[in-house]
CSV table of C-alpha atoms in Angstrom, one decimal:
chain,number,residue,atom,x,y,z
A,1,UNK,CA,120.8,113.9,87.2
A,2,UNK,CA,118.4,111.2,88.6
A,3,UNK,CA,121.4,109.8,91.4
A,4,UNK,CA,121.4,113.5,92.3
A,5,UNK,CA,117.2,114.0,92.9
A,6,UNK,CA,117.4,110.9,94.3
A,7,UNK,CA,120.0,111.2,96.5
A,8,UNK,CA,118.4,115.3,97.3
A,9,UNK,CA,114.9,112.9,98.3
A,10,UNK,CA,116.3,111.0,100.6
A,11,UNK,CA,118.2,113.5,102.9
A,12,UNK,CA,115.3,115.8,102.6
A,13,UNK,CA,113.4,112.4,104.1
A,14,UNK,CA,115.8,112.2,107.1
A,15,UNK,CA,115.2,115.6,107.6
A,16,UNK,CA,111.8,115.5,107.8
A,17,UNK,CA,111.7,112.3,110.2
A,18,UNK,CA,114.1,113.7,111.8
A,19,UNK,CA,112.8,117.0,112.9
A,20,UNK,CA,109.4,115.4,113.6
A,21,UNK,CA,111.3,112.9,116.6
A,22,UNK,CA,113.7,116.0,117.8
A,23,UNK,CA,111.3,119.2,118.5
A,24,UNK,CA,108.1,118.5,116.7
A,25,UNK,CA,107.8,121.5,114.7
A,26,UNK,CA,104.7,121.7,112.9
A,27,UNK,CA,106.0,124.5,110.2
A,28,UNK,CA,109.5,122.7,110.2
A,29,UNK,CA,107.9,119.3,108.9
A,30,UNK,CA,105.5,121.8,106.5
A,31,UNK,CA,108.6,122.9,104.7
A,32,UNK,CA,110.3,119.9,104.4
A,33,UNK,CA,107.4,117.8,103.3
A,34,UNK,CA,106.8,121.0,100.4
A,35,UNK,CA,110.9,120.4,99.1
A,36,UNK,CA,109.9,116.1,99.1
A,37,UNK,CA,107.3,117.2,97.1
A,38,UNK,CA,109.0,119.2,94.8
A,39,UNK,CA,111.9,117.1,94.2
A,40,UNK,CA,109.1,114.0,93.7
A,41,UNK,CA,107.3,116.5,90.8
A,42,UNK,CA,111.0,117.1,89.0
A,43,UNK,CA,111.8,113.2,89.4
A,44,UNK,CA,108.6,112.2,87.8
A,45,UNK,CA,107.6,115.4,85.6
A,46,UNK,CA,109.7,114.9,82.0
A,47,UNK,CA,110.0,118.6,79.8
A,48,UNK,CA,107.2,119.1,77.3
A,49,UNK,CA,107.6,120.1,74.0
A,50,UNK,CA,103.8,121.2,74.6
A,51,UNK,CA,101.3,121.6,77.2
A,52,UNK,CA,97.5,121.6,76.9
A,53,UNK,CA,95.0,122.7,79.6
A,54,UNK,CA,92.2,120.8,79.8
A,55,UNK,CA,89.1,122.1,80.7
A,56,UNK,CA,88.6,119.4,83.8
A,57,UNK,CA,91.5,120.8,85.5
A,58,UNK,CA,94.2,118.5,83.9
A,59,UNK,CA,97.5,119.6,82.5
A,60,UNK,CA,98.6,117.4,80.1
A,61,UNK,CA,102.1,117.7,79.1
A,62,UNK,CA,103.1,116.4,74.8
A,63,UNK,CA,106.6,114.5,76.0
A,64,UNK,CA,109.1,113.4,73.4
A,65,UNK,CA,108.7,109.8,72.5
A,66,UNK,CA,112.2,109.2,73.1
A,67,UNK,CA,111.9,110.8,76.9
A,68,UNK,CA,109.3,109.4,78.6
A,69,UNK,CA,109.3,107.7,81.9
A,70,UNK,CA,110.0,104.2,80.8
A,71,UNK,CA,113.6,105.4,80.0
A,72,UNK,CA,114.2,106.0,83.4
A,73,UNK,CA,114.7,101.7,84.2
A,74,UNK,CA,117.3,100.2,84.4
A,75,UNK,CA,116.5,97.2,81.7
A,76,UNK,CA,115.2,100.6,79.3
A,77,UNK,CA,118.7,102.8,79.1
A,78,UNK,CA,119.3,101.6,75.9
A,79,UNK,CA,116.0,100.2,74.3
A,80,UNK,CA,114.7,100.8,71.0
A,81,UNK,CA,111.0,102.1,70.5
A,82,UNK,CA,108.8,99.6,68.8
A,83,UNK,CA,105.9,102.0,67.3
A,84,UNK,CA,103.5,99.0,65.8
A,85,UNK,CA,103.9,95.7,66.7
A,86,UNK,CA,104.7,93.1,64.8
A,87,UNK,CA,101.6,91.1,64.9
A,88,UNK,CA,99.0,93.6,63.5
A,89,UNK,CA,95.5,93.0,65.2
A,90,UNK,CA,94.1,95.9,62.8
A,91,UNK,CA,92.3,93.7,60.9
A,92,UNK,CA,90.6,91.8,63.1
A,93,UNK,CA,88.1,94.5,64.9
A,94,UNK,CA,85.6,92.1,66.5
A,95,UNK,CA,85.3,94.2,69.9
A,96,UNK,CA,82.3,95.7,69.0
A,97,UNK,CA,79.4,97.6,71.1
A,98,UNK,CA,77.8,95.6,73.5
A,99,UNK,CA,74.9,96.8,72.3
A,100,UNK,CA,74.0,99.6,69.9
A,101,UNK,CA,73.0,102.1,72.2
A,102,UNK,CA,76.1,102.2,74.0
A,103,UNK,CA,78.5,104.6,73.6
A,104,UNK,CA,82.5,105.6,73.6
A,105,UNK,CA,83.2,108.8,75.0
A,106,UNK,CA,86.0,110.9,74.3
A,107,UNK,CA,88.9,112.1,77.0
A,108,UNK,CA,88.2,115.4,77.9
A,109,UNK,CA,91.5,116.7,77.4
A,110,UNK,CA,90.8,115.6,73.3
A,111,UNK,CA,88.7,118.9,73.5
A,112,UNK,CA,91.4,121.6,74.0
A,113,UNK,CA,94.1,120.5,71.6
A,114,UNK,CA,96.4,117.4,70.4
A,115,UNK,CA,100.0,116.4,70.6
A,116,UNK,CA,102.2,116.7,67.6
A,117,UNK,CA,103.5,113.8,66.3
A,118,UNK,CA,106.6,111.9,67.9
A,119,UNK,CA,105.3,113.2,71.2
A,120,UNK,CA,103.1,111.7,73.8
A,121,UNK,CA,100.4,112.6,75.8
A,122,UNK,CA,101.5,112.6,79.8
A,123,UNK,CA,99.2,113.5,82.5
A,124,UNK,CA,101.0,115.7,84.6
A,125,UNK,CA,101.3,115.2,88.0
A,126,UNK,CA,100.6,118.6,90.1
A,127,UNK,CA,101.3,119.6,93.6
A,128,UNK,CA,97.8,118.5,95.1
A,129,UNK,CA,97.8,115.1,93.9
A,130,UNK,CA,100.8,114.2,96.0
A,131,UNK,CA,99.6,116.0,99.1
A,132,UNK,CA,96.5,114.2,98.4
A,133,UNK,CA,98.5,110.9,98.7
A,134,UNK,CA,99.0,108.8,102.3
A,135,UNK,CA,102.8,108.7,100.6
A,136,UNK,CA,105.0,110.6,98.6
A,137,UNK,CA,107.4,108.2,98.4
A,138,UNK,CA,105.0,105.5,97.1
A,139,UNK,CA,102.8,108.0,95.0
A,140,UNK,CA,101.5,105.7,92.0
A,141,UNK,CA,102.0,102.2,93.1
A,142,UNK,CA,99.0,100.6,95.5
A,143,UNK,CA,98.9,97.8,98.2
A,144,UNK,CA,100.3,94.2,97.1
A,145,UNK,CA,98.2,91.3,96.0
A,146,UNK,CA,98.6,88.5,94.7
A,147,UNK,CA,97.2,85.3,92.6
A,148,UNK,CA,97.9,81.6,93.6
A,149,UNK,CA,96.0,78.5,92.1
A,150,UNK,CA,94.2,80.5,90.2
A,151,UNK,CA,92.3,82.4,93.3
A,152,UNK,CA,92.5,86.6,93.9
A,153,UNK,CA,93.1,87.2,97.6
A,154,UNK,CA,93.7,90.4,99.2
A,155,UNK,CA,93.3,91.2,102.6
A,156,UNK,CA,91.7,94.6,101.9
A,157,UNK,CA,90.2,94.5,98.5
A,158,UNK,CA,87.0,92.7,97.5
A,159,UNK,CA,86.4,91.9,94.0
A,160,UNK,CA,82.9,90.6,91.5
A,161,UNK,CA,84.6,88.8,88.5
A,162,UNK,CA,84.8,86.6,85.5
A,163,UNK,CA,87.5,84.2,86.1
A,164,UNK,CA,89.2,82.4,83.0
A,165,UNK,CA,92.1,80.0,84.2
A,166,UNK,CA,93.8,76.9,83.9
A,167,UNK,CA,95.6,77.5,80.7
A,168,UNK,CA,98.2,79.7,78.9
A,169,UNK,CA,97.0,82.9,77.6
A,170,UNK,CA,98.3,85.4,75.2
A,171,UNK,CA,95.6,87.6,75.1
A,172,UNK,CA,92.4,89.3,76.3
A,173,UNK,CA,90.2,92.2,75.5
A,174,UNK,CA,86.5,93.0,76.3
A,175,UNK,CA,83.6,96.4,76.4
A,176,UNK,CA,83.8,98.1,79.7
A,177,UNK,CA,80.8,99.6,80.6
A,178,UNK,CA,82.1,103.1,82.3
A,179,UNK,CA,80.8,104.4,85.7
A,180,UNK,CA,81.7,107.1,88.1
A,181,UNK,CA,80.8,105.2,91.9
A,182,UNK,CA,81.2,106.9,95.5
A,183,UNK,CA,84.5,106.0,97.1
A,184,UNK,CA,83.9,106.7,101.3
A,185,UNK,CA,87.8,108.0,101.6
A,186,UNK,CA,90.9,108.9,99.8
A,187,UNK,CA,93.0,106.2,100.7
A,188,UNK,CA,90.1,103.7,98.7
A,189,UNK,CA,89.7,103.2,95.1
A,190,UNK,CA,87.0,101.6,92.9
A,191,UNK,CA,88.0,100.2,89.4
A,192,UNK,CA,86.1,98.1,86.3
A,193,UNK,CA,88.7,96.8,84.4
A,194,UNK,CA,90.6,93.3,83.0
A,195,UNK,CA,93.9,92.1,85.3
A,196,UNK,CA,96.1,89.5,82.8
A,197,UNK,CA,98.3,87.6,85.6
A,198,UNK,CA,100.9,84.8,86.7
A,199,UNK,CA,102.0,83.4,89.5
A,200,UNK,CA,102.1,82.9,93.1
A,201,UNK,CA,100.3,84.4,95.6
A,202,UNK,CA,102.7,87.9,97.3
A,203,UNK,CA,104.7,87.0,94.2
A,204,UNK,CA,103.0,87.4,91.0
A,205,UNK,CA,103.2,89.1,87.4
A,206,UNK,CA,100.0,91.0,86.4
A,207,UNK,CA,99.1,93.5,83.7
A,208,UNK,CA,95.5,95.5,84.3
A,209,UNK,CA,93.7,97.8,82.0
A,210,UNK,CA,90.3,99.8,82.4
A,211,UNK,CA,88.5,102.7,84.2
A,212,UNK,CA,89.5,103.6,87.5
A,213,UNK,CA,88.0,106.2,90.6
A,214,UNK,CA,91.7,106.9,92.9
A,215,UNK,CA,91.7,110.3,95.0
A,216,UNK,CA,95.0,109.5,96.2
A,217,UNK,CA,97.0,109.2,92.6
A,218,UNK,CA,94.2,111.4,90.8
A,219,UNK,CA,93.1,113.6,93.0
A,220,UNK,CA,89.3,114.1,92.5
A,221,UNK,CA,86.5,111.3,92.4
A,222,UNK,CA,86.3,111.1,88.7
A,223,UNK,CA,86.3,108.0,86.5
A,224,UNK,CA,89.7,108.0,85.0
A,225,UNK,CA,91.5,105.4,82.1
A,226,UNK,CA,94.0,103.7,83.6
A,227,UNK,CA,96.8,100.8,83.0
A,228,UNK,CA,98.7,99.0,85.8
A,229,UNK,CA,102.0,96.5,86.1
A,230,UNK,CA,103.8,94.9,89.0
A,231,UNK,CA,106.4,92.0,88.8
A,232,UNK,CA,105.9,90.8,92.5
A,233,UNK,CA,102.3,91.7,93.7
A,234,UNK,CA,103.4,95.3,94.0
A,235,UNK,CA,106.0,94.4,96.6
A,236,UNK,CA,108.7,96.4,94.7
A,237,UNK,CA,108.0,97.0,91.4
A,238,UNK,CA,105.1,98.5,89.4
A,239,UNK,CA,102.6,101.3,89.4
A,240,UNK,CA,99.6,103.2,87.3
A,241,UNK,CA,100.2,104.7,84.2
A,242,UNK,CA,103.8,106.4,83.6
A,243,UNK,CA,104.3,106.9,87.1
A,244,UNK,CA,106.9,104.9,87.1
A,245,UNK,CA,109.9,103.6,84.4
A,246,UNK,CA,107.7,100.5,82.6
A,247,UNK,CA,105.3,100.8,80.2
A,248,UNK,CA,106.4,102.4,76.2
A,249,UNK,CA,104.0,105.0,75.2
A,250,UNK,CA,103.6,105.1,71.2
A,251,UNK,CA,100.3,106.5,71.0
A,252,UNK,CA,99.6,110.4,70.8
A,253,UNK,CA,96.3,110.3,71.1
A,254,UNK,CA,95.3,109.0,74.5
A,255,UNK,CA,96.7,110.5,78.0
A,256,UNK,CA,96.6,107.3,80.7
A,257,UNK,CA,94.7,108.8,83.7
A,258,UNK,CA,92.9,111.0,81.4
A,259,UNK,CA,89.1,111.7,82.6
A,260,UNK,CA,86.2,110.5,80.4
A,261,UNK,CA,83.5,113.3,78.5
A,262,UNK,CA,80.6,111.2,80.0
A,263,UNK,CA,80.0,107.8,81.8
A,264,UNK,CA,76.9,105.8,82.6
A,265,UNK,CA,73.7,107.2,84.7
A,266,UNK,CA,71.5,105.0,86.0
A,267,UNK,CA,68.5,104.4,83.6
A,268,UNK,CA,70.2,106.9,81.1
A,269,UNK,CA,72.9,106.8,78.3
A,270,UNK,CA,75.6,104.0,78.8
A,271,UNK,CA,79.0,104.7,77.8
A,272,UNK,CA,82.0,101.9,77.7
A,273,UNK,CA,85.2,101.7,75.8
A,274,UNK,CA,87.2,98.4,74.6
A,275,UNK,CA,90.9,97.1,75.4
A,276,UNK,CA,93.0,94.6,73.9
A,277,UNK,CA,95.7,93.2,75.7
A,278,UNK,CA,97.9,90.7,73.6
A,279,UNK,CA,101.4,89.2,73.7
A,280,UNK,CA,103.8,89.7,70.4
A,281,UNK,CA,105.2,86.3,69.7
A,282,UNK,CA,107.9,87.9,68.2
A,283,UNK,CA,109.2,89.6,71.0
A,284,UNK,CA,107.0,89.1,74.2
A,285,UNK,CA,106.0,92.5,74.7
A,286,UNK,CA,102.6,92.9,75.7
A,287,UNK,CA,100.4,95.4,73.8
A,288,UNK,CA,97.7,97.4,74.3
A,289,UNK,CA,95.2,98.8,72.2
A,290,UNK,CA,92.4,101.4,73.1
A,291,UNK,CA,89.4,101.6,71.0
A,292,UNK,CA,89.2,99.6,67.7
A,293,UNK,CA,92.8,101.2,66.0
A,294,UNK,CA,95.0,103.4,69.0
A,295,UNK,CA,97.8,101.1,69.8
A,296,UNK,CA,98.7,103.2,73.3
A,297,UNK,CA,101.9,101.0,73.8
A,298,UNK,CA,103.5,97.9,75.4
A,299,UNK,CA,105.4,96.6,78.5
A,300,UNK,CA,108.6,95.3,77.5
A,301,UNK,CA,108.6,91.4,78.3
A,302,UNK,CA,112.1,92.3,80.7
A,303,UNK,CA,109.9,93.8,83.0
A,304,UNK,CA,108.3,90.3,83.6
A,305,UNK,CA,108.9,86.9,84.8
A,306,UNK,CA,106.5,84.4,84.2
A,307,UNK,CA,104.0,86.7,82.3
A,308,UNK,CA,106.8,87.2,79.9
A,309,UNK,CA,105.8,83.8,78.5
A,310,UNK,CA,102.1,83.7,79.1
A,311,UNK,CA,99.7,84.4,81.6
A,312,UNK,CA,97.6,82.0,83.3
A,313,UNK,CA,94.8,83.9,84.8
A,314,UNK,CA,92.9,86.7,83.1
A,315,UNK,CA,89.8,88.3,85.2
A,316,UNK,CA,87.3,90.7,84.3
A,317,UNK,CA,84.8,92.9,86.3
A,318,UNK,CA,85.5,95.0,89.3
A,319,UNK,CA,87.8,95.5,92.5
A,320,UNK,CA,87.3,97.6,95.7
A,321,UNK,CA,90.3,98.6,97.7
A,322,UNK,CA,90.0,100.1,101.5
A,323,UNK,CA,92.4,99.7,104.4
A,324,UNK,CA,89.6,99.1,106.6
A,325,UNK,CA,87.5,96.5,104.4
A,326,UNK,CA,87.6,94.2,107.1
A,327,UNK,CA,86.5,96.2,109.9
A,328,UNK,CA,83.0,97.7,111.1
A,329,UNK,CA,81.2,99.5,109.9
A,330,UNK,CA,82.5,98.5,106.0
A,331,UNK,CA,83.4,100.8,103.7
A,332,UNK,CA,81.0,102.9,102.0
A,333,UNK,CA,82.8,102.5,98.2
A,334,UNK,CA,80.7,101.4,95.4
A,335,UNK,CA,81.5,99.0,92.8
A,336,UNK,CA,80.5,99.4,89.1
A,337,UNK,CA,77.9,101.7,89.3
A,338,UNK,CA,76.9,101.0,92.9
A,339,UNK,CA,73.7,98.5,92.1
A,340,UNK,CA,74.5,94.8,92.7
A,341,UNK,CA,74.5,92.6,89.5
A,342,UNK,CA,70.9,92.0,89.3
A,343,UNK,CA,69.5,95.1,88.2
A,344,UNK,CA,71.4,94.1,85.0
A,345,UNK,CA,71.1,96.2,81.8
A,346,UNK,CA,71.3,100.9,82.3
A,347,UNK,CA,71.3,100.0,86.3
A,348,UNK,CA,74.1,97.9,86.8
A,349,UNK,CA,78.0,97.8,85.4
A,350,UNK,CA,79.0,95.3,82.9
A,351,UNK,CA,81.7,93.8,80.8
A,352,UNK,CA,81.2,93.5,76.9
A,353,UNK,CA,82.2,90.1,74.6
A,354,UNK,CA,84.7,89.4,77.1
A,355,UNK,CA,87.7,87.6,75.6
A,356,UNK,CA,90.8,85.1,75.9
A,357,UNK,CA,93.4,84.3,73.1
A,358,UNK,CA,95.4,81.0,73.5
A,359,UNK,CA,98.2,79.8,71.8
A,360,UNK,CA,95.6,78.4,68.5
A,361,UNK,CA,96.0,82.4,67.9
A,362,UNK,CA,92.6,82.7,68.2
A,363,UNK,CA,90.2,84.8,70.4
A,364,UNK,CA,87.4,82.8,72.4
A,365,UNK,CA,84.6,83.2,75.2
A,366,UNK,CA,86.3,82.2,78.4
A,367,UNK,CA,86.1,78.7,79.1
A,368,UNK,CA,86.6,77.0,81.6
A,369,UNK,CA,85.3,79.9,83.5
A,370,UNK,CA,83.7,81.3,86.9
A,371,UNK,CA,82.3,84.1,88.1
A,372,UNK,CA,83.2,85.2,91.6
A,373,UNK,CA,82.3,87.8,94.3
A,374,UNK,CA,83.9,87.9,97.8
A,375,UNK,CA,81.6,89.7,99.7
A,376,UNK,CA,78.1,88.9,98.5
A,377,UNK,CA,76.1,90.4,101.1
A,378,UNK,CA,78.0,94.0,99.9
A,379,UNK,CA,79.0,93.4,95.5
A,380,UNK,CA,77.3,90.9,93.8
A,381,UNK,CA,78.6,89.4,89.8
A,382,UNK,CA,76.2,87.7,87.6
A,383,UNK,CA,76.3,86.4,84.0
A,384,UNK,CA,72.9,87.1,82.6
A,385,UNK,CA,71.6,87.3,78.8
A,386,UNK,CA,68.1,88.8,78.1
A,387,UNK,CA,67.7,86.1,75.5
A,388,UNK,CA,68.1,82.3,75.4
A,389,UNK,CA,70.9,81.3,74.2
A,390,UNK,CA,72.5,84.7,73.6
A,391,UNK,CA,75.9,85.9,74.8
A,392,UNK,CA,75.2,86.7,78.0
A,393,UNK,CA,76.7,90.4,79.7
A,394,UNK,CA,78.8,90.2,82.8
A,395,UNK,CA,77.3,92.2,85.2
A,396,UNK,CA,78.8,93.3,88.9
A,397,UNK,CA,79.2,96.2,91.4
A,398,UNK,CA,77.0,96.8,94.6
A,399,UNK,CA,76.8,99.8,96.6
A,400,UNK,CA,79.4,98.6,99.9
A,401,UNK,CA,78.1,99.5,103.1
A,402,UNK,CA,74.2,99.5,102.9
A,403,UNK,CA,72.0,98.1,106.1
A,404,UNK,CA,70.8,96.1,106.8
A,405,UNK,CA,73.0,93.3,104.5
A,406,UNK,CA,76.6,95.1,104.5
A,407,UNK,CA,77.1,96.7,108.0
């Protein structure tokens, strides 16, 4: 069945590239472009034993457990669903509030039903998001990057972070503060989150968890959860959420790409959630929990190659994508909440007890550490603490273009 879409996609793509060389007909390429996408919907789209309509807009479709998306790889035809792993972090819930005036929100979706259980919560993708997207055939993966010697680099994203590196790590979880900033186009996205990675630079493993703003898989300009893997900088392999075969859903509750009830205003309520991220040394699979107690799921260790032993860098804060990031006039899209770093606490975006594990087991400020911002003059990333000799917040963001410092 998936030979035969697949095989449907790519004649319909020949088609279309070949009618726009031949006679340039506008309603032609309309009509073939309308089958790619349909054929892309019922490749990606599984059945659902339920359906609930959220009141944002989103349809979320309750899939069977058993016939999700990550079936569809290769290394998956024949894997066995692991619904708790084997190293149980339940007792040890020490990812609390940053402070106690910040607040979780719930997905919005939560408000207009739940799945049943042995079904998971999909975020179906519609019609408008892929017309939304500059490719159908790429819908759900993003532009490669890459980590060597422990140093981000891309040529069109600009990041504020809190660097941890030089050792193995097993683990890493923090609070992220939520936010909903501007992004200028559709083909840009803004993201607070946690990236777990290894390797070398073009050629790297790397895990990523946290909020994300991305018109062109989401459609809108809203704040969205989000999870991420690639096994070569996104040359090949990898993309958000289920969009792709990859990461095991177990969880009922949450819907990756989901929408959040409420997120951060400047000088009003702050809102943040927290993610763990850790490797089972009993099978490699990396885990993810949302929250205090909702395992969402893993990515099987086979997806990997070096980060199916350890990572080696784990960064926390913010990341700024645009295709035109090194051009002028720069992009408009805000990080974080679109202040810079030093307005700190309600006015900028932060990251909450942020965490490594090594391989004592045990969970521990990063150190050695950094923290890092690209374009200075545009984001900014501080650690500050109000008090002496307190834990300090990690704060970043900044609004992008803005004269007469980021032209």
């Amino acid at each position: 069945m998936v030979n035969g879409v697949m095989e449907r996609l790519l004649m319909l793509a020949v088609v279309f590239f070949a009618e726009e060389v031949v006679d340039g007909k506008s309603s032609t390429l309309l009509i073939e472009k309308e089958l790619l996408v349909e054929a892309k919907l019922n490749l990606i789209n599984k059945p659902a034993v339920k359906s609930i309509q959220s009141e944002d807009g989103d349809l979320i479709d309750c899939v069977d457990v058993y016939k999700q998306p990550a079936f569809d790889h290769p290394q998956l035809k024949h894997h066995t669903i692991q619904m708790r792993p084997s190293d149980e972090h339940f007792g040890r819930r020490d990812v609390a509030s940053s402070r106690s005036s910040v607040r979780m929100p719930a997905q919005v979706w939560q408000r207009s039903g739940r799945c049943p259980n042995g079904t998971v919560p999909i975020l179906r993708v519609q019609e408008h998001h892929l017309l939304n997207a500059p490719s159908i055939s790429n819908y759900g993966r993003k532009p490669c990057k890459g980590v060597t010697k422990h140093e981000i680099r891309a040529a069109n994203q600009t990041i504020g972070v809190l660097v941890g590196s030089g050792f193995n790590y097993i683990g890493a979880k923090a609070s992220i503060n939520i936010w909903n900033p501007n992004t200028e186009s559709d083909d840009e996205f803004t993201s607070g989150q946690i990236w777990l990675t290894n390797g070398e630079y073009n050629n790297s493993d790397s895990i990523e968890v946290g909020w994300m703003v991305n018109p062109s898989v989401f459609g809108d300009g809203r704040a969205r959860l989000f999870v991420y893997w690639t096994a070569d900088s996104g040359k090949t392999t990898g993309c958000f959420n289920l969009l792709c075969a990859g990461f095991v859903q177990t969880s009922s509750e949450i819907a990756l790409g989901a929408s959040f009830s409420a997120v951060s205003t400047y000088d009003g309520p702050q809102y943040e959630f927290s993610v763990n991220v850790w490797r089972d040394l009993d099978n490699g699979r990396w885990w993810l929990m949302y929250g205090n107690d909702v395992t969402v799921g893993y990515w099987p260790a086979s997806l990997f190659g070096g980060l199916s032993k350890t990572a080696t860098a784990v960064v926390f804060g913010g990341d700024v994508y645009s295709p035109r990031m090194k051009q002028s006039p720069h992009t408009a899209t805000a990080m974080g909440s679109g202040s810079f770093s030093s307005e700190h606490f309600g006015r900028a975006a932060f990251i909450g007890k942020p965490r490594i594990k090594d391989y004592s087991g045990e969970y521990k400020y990063p150190y050695p550490f950094g923290t890092l911002s690209t374009q200075t003059s545009c984001y900014s990333a501080e650690n500050y603490a109000d008090i002496l000799w307190t834990e300090p917040l990690f704060y970043y963001g900044g609004p992008g273009r803005s004269y007469p410092y980021c032209q």
